[in-house]
Coordinates of C-alpha atoms (C1' of nucleotides) in Angstrom, one line a residue:
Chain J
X12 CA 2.3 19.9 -1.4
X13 CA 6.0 17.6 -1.4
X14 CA 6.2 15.5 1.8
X15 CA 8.4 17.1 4.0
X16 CA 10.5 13.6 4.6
X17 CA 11.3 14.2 0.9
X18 CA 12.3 17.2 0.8
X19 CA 14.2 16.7 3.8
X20 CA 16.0 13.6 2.3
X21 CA 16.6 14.3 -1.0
X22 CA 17.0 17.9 -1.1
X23 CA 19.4 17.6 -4.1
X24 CA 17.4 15.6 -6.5
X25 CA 14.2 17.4 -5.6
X26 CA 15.7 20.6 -5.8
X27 CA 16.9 19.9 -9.5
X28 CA 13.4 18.7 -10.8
X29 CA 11.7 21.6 -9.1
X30 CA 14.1 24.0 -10.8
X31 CA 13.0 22.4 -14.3
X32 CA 9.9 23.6 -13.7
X33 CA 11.1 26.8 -12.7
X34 CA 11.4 27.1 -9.1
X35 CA 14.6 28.7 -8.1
X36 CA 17.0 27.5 -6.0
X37 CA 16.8 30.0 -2.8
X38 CA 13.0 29.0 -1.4
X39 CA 14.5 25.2 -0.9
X40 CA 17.2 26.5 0.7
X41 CA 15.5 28.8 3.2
X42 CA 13.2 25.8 3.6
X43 CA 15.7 23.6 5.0
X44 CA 16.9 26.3 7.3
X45 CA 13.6 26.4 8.7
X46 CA 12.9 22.7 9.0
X47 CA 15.8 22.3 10.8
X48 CA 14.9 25.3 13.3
X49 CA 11.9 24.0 13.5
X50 CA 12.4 20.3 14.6
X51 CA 15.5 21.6 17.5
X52 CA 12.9 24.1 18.9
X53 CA 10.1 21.2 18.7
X54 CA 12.4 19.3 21.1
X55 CA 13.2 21.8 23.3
X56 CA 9.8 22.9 23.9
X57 CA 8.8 19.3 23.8
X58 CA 11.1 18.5 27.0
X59 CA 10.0 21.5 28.9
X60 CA 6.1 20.8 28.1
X61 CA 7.1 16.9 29.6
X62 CA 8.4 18.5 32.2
X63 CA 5.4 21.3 33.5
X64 CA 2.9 18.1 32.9
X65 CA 5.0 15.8 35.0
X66 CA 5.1 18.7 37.5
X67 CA 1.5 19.6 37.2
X68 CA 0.6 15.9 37.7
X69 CA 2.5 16.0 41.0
X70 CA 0.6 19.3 42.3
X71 CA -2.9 17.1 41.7
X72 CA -1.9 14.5 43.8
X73 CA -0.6 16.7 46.7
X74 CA -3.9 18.4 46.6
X75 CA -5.7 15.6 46.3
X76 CA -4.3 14.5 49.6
X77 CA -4.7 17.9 51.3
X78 CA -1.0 19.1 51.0
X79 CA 0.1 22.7 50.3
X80 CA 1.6 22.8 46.1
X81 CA 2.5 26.5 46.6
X82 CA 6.5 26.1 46.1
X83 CA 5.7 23.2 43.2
X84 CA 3.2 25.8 41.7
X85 CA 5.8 28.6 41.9
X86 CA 8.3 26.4 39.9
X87 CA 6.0 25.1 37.0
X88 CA 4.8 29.5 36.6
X89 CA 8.6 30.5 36.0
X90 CA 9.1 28.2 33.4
X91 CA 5.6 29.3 31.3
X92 CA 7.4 32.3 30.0
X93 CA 10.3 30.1 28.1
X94 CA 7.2 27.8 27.0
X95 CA 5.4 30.5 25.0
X96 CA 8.7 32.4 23.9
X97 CA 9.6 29.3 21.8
X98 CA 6.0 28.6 21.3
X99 CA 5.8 32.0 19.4
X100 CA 8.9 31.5 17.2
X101 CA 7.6 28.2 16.8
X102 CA 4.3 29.0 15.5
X103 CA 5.9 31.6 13.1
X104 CA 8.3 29.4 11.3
X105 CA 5.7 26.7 10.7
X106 CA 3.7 29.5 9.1
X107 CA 6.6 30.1 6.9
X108 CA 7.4 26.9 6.2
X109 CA 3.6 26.0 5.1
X110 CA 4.0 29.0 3.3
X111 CA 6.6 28.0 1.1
X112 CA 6.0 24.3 0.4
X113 CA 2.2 26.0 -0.9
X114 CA 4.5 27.5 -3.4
X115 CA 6.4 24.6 -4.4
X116 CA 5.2 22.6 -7.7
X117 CA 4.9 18.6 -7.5
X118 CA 8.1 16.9 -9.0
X119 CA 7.2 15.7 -12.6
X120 CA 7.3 12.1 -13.5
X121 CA 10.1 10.1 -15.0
X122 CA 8.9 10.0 -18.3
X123 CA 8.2 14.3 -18.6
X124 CA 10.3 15.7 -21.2
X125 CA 12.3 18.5 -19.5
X126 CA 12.3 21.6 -21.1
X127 CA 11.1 25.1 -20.7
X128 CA 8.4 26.0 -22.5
X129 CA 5.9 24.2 -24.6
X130 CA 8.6 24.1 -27.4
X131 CA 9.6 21.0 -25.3
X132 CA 6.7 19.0 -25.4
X133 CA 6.5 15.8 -26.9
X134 CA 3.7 14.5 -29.7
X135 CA 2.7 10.9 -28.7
X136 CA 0.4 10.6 -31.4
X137 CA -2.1 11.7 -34.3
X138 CA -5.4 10.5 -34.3
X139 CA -7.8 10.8 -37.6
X140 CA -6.3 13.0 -40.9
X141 CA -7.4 16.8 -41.1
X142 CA -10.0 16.8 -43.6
X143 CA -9.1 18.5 -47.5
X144 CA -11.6 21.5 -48.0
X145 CA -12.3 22.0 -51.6
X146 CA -13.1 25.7 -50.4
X147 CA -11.6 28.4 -47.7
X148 CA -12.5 27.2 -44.0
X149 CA -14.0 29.5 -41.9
X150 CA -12.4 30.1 -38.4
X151 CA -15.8 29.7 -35.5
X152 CA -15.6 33.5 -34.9
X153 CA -17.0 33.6 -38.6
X154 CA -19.1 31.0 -39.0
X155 CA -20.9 31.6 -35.6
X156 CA -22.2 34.7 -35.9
X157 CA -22.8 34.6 -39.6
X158 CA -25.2 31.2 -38.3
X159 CA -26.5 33.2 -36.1
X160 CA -26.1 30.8 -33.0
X161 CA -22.9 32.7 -31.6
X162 CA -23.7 36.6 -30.3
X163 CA -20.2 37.8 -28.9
X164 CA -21.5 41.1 -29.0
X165 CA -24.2 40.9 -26.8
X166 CA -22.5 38.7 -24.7
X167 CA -19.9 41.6 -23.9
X168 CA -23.0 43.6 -23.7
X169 CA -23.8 41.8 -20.7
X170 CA -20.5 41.1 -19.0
X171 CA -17.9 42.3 -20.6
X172 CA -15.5 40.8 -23.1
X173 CA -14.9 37.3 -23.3
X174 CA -18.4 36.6 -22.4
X175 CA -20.8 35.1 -25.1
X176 CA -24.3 34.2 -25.8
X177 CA -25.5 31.1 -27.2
X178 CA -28.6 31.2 -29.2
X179 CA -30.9 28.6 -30.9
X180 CA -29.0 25.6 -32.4
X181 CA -26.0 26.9 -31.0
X182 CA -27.0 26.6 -27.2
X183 CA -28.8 23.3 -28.3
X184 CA -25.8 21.9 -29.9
X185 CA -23.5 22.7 -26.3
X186 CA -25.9 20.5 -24.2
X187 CA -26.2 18.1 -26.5
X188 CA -22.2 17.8 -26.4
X189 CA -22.6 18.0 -22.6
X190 CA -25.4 15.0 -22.7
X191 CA -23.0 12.9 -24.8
X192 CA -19.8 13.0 -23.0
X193 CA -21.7 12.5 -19.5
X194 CA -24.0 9.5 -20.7
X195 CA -20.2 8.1 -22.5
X196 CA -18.4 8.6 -19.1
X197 CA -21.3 7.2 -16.9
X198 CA -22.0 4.1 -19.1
X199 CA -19.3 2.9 -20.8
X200 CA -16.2 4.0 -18.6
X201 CA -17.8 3.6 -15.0
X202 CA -18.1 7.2 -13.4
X203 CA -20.6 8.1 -11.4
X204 CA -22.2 11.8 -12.5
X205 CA -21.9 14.3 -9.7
X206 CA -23.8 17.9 -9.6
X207 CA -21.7 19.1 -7.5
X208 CA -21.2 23.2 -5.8
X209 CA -20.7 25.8 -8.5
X210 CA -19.1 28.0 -5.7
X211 CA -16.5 26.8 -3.1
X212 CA -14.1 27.8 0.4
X213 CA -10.6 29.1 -0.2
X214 CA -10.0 25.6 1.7
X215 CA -11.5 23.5 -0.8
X216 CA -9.3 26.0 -4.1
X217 CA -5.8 25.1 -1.7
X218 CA -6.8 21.7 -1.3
X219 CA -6.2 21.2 -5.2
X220 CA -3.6 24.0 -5.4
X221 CA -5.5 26.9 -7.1
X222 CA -4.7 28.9 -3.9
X223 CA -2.8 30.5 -2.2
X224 CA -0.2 30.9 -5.9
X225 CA -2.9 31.9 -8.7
X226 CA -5.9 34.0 -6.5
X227 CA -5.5 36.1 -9.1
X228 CA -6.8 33.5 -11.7
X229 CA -10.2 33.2 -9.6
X230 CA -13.3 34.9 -9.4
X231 CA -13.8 35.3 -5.9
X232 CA -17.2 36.2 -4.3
X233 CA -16.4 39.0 -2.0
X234 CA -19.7 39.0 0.6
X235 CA -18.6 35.7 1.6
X236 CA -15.1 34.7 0.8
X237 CA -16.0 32.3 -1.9
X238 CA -14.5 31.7 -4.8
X239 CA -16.1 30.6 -8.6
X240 CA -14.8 27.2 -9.4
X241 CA -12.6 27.5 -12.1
X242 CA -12.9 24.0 -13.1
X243 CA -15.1 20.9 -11.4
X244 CA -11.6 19.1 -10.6
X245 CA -12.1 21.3 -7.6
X246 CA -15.0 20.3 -5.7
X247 CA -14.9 16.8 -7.3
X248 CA -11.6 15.8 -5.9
X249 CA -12.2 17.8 -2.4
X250 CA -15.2 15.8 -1.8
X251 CA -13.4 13.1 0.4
X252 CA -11.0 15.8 1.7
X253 CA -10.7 14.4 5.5
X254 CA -12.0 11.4 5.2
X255 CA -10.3 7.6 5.6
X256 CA -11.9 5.5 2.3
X257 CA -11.4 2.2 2.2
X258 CA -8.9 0.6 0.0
X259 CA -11.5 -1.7 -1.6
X260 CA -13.8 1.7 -2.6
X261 CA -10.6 2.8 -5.1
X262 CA -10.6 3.7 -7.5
X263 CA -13.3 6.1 -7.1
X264 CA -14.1 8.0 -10.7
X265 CA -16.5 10.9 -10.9
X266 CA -17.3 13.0 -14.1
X267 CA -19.6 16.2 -13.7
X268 CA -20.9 19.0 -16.0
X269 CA -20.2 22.4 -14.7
X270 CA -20.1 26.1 -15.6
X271 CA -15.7 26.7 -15.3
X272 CA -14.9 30.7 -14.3
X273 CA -11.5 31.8 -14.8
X274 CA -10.2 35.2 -14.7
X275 CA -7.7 35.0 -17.4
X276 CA -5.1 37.4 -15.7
X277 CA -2.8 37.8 -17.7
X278 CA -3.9 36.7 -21.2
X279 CA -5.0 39.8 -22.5
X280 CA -4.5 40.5 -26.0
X281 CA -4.3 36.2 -26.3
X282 CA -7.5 34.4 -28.5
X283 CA -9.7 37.9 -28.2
X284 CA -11.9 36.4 -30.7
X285 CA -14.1 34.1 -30.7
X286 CA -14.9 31.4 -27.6
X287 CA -11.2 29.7 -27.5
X288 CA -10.5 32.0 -24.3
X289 CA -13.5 32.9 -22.1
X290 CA -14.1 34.2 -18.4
X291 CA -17.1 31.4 -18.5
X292 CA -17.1 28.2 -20.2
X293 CA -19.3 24.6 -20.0
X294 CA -17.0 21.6 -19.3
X295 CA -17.4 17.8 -18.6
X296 CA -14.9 17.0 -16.2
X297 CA -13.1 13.4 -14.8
X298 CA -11.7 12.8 -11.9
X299 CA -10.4 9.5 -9.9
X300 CA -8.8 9.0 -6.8
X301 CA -7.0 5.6 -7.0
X302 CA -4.1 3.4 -5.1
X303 CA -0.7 5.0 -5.3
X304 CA 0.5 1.9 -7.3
X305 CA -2.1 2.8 -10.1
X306 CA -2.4 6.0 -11.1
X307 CA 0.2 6.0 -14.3
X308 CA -1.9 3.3 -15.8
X309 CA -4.9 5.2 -14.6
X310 CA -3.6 8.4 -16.0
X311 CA -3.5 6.7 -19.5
X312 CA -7.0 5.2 -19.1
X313 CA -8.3 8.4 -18.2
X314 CA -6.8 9.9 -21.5
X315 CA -8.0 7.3 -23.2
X316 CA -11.6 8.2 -22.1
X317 CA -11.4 11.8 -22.9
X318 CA -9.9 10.6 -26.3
X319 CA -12.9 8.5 -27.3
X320 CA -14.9 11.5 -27.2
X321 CA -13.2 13.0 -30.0
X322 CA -13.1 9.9 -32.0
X323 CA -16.8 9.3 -31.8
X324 CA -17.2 12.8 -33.2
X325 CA -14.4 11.8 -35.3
X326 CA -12.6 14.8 -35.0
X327 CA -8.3 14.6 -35.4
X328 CA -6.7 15.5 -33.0
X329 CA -3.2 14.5 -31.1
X330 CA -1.6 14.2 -27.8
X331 CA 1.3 15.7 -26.5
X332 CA 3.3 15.2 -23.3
X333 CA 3.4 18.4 -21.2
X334 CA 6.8 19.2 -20.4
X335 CA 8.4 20.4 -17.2
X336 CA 7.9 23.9 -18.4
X337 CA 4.3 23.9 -19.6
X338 CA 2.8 21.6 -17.0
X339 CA 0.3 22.6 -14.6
X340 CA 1.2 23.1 -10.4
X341 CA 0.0 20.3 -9.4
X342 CA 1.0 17.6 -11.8
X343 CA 2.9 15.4 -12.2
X344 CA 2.3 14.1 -15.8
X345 CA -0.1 15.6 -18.2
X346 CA -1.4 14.8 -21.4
X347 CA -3.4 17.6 -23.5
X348 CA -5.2 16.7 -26.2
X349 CA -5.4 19.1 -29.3
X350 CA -8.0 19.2 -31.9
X351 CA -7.2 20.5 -35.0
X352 CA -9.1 23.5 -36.5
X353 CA -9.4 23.8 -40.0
X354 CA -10.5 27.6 -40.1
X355 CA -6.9 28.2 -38.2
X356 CA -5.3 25.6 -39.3
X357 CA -3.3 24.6 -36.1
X358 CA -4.4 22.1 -33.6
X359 CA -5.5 23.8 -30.2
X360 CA -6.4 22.3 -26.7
X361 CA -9.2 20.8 -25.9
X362 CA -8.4 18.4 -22.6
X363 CA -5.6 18.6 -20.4
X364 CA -5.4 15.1 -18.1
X365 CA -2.7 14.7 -15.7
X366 CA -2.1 12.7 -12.6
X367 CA -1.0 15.1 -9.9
X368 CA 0.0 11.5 -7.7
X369 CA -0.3 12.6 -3.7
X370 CA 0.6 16.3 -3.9
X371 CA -3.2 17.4 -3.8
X372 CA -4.4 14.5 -1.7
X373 CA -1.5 15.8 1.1
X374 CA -3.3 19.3 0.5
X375 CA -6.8 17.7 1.1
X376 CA -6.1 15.2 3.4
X377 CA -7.6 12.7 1.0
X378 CA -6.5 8.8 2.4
X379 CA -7.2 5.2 2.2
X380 CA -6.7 2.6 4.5
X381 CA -5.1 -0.8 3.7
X382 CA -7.5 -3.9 3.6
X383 CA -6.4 -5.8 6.6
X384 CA -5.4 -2.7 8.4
X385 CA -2.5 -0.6 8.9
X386 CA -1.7 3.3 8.8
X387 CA -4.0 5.8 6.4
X388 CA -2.0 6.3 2.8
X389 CA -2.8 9.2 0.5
X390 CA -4.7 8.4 -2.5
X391 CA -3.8 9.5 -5.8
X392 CA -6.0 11.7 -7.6
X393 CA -6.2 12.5 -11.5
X394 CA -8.2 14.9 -13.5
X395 CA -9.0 15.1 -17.0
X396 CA -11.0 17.0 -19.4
X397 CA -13.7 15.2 -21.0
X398 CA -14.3 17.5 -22.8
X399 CA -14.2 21.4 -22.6
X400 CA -17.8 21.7 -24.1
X401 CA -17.0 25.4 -25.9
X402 CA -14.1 24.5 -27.8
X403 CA -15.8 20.8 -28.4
X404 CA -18.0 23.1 -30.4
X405 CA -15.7 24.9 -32.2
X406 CA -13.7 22.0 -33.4
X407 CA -17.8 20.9 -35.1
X408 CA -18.4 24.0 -36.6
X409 CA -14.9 24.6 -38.0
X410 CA -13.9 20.8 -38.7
X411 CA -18.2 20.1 -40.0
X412 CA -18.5 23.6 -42.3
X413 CA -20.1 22.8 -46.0
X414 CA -19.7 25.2 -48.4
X415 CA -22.4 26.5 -48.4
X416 CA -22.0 28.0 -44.7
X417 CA -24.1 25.8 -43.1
X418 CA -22.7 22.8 -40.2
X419 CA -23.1 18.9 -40.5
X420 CA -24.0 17.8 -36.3
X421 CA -21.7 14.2 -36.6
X422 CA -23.6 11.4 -36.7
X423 CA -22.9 10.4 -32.5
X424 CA -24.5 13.7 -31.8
X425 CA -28.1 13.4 -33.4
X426 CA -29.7 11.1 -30.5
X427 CA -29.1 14.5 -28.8
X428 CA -30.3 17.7 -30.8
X429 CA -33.9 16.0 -31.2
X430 CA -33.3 14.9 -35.0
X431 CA -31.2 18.4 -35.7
X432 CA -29.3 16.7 -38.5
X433 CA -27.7 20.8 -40.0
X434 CA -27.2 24.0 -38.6
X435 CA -28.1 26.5 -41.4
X436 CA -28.4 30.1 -41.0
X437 CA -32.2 30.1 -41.5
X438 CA -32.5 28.6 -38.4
Chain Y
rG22 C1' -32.7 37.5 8.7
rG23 C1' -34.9 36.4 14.2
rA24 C1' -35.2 32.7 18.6
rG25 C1' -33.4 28.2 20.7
rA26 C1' -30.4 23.5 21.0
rG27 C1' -26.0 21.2 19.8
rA28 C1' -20.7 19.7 17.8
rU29 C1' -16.5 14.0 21.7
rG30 C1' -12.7 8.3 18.1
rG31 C1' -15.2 4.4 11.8
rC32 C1' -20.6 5.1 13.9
rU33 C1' -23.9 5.8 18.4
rG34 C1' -23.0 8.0 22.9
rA35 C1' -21.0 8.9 28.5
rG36 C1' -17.7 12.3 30.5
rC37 C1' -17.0 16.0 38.7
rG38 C1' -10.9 21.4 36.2
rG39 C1' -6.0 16.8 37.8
rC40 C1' -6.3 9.5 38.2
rC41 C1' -9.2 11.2 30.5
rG42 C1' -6.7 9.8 24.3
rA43 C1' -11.2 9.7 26.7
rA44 C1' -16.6 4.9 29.6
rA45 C1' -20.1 1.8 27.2
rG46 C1' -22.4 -0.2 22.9
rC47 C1' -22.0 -1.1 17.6
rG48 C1' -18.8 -2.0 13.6
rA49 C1' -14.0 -3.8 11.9
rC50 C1' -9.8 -7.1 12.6
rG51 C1' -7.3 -11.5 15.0
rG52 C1' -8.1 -16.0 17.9
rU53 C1' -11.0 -20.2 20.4
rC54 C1' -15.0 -23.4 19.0
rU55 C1' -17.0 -25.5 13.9
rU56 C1' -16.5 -29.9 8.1
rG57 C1' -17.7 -24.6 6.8
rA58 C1' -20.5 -20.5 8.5
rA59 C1' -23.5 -18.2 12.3
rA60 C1' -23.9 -17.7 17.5
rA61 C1' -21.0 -17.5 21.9
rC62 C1' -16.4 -16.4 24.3
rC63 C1' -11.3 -14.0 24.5
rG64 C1' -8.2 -10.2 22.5
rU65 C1' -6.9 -6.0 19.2
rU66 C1' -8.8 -1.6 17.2
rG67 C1' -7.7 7.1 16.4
rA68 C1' -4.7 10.9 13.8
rC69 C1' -0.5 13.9 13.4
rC70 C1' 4.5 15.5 14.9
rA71 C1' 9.4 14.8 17.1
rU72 C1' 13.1 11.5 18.7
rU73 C1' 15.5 6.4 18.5
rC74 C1' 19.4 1.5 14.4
rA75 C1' 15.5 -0.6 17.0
rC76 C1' 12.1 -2.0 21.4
rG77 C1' 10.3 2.4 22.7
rU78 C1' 9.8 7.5 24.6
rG79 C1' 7.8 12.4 24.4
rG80 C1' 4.5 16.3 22.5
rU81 C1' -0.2 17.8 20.2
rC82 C1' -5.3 16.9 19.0
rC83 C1' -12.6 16.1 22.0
rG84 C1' -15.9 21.7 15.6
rU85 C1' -12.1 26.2 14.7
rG86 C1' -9.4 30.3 16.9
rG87 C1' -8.3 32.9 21.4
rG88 C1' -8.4 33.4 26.9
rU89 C1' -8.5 31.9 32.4
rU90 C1' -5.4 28.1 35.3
rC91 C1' 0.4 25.0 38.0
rG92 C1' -3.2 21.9 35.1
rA93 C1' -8.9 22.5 30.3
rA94 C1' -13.0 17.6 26.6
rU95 C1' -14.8 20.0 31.2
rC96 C1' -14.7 27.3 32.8
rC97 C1' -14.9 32.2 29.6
rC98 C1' -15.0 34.9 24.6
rA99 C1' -15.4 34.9 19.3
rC100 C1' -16.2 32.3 14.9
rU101 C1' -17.9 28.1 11.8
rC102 C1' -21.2 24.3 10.9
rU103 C1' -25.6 21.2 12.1
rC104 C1' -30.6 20.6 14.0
rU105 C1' -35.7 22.8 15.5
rC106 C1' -39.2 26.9 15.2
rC107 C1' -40.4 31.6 12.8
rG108 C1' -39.7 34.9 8.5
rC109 C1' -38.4 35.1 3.3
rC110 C1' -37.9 32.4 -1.1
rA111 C1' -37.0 28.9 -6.6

RNA sequence: GGAGAGAUGGCUGAGCGGCCGAAAGCGACGGUCUUGAAAACCGUUGACCAUUCACGUGGUCCGUGGGUUCGAAUCCCACUCUCUCCGCCA
């Protein structure tokens, strides 16, 4: 969510950067309409509520001195009905007016290249060379199966497409990926590991602005209104929702492991094969709520975390600049990081970081206040990928393929499948 | 799932339908004292919205949503959450 002095006050500018990212022009426009109905009734209705409490005050002390308040009481009951006429109207354009700022994007950053589409976004750089195969590289949706440590079959089986099973060195190899990333985050770039709910409120999905836009992207548990998180940036950056931190507890930095549900409306037909695209996937996620001042610097320390992963597994990858277009609802600035993958010889994404500055901490109510005092301030809050676990293994098995069929685990990875040193299709 | 108790400011905890945005204590902050600190003493200390150039003024908020009333933290109804006991259970 915008804040409402903004939008009041630069209308204009706002309005252009919202349209980059492909808001029209006519929802700002009712919007002011409304914000300007709503603060003249808020004064009317204001002076007549001064004016029933001044006269109710005046009945008490009558009473209290035995007098008769019949003819002051008469007076205050006519003017009720006006109170909750305006009251009504009130009530129903702040409803719309919530309504529609829930719908409006945050304004991208400066430095986001405006465009469209992903046509527009810009490559900030290439990390490690692609590797030269002195044979045809297998894309995962091969090599998987044929390893027999990926089982899309029975995994539609049991749920449906885009559902898979794990077996054996596969499932080993995905926690191990997941132990790695969390002991990196926890130790070396100052997170504390959080287990958080894998199931959460509609309040908690509109506090990071899944809801009310994209319901339809969520699994939602019917019995009892709760929906599937579709990633842990939601109950990790809801956690303070409410609360006042203080200003010497920022930056605050949590990373968690969690299952990630997502309905994929939409994207049928798109990455059917394989585990690129899946209604269930494992992902290590960051988040950090920091001062307003920080949170580009922190935005390119949190890449720079979720990068290192990669590195140590010394997969190439790059990093591109989201543009206007192709950026997320509640960012601001994004980075995604793309791994290249032999077997389809593109680079695909594997992290998307942004810093979404105070448009989710205005949803969830998520402040600090000033050492030495002074109003509450929202936070900033940033999430980053680090990293989607699934496609973390893909990028091993495509980028680590031998000839021979079988999978090198990289070197940073043995501490953590128990000496596992070679997936080969015996087992 | 059944029975009961409760929800008040950063925390603990008072609160007769009007004089309650709310006692008191703690904490925090500022000051006096001190070489410095502690102690003691004095003072300050909620959020949101509207309005004003500003000082300020007004409105709303005592779990949430309704209701009764001229007037609700206080009365009524529903819901949510917490605690205790019982049942079930990894």
């Amino acid at each position: 969510m915008l804040a409402r002095t903004l939008l009041r006050d630069e209308t204009g500018r706002i309005g252009q950067l919202l349209q980059s990212r492909g808001l029209a022009a006519r929802p700002l426009e009712t919007w002011q309409r409304l914000d300007a109905e709503r603060r003249a009734g808020l004064v009317e209705i204001e002076d007549l509520k001064r004016k029933r409490n001044e006269a109710s005050r005046e009945i008490g002390t009558i009473k209290r001195e035995g007098g008769d308040a019949s003819a002051q009481i008469a007076a205050v009951s006519q003017s009720k009905a006006r109170v909750e006429e305006l009251q009504v109207r009130l009530t129903e354009v702040e409803t719309e007016l919530t309504d529609l700022e829930h719908g409006f994007p945050n304004v991208p950053h400066e430095s986001v290249p405006v465009g469209p589409s992903e046509a527009e976004n810009r490559l900030e750089r290439q990390v490690g060379k692609p590797r030269e195969f002195d044979f045809e590289p297998q894309a995962h949706w091969d090599l998987g199966p044929a390893l027999g440590i990926l089982d899309f079959e029975r995994g539609a089986k049991l749920s449906g497409a885009r559902f898979t099973a794990y077996f054996g060195a596969g499932a080993r190899l995905e926690r191990a990926l997941i132990n790695f990333m969390l002991d990196l985050h926890t130790t070396e770039h100052g997170y504390t590991e959080v287990l958080p709910p894998y199931l959460v409120k509609r309040e908690a999905m509109t506090g990071t602005g899944q809801l009310p836009k994209f319901e339809a992207d969520a699994f939602r548990v019917d019995s009892h209104d709760l929906f599937l998180i579709p990633t842990a940036e939601v109950p990790l950056t809801n956690l303070h929702s409410g609360e006042i931190l203080d200003e010497a507890q920022l930056p605050l930095r949590y990373t968690a492991f969690t299952p990630c549900f997502r309905a994929e409306a939409g994207s049928y037909g798109q990455d059917v094969r394989g585990l690129i695209r899946q209604h269930q996937f494992n992902k290590v996620e960051l988040v950090q709520l920091v001062h307003p001042e920080r949170s580009f610097e922190a935005l390119e320390e949190l890449t720079g975390q979720a990068e290192k992963v990669l590195q140590l597994l010394e997969l190439p990858y790059q990093v591109m600049a989201l543009s206007t277009g192709d950026m997320g609802f509640s960012a601001a600035k994004t980075y995604d990081l793309e791994v290249w993958l032999p077997g389809q010889q593109r680079y695909r994404e594997i992290s998307s970081c942004s810093n979404c500055t105070d448009f989710q901490a205005r949803r969830a109510n998520l402040r600090y206040r000033p050492t030495g005092g002074g109003k509450a301030k929202l936070v900033h809050s940033l999430n980053g990928s680090g990293l989607a676990a699934g496609r973390t293994l893909i990028a091993i098995l495509e980028n680590y393929q031998q000839a021979d069929g079988s999978v090198l685990i990289p070197e940073a990875l043995r501490p953590y499948t128990g000496g596992l040193e070679r997936i080969t299709a015996s087992g």
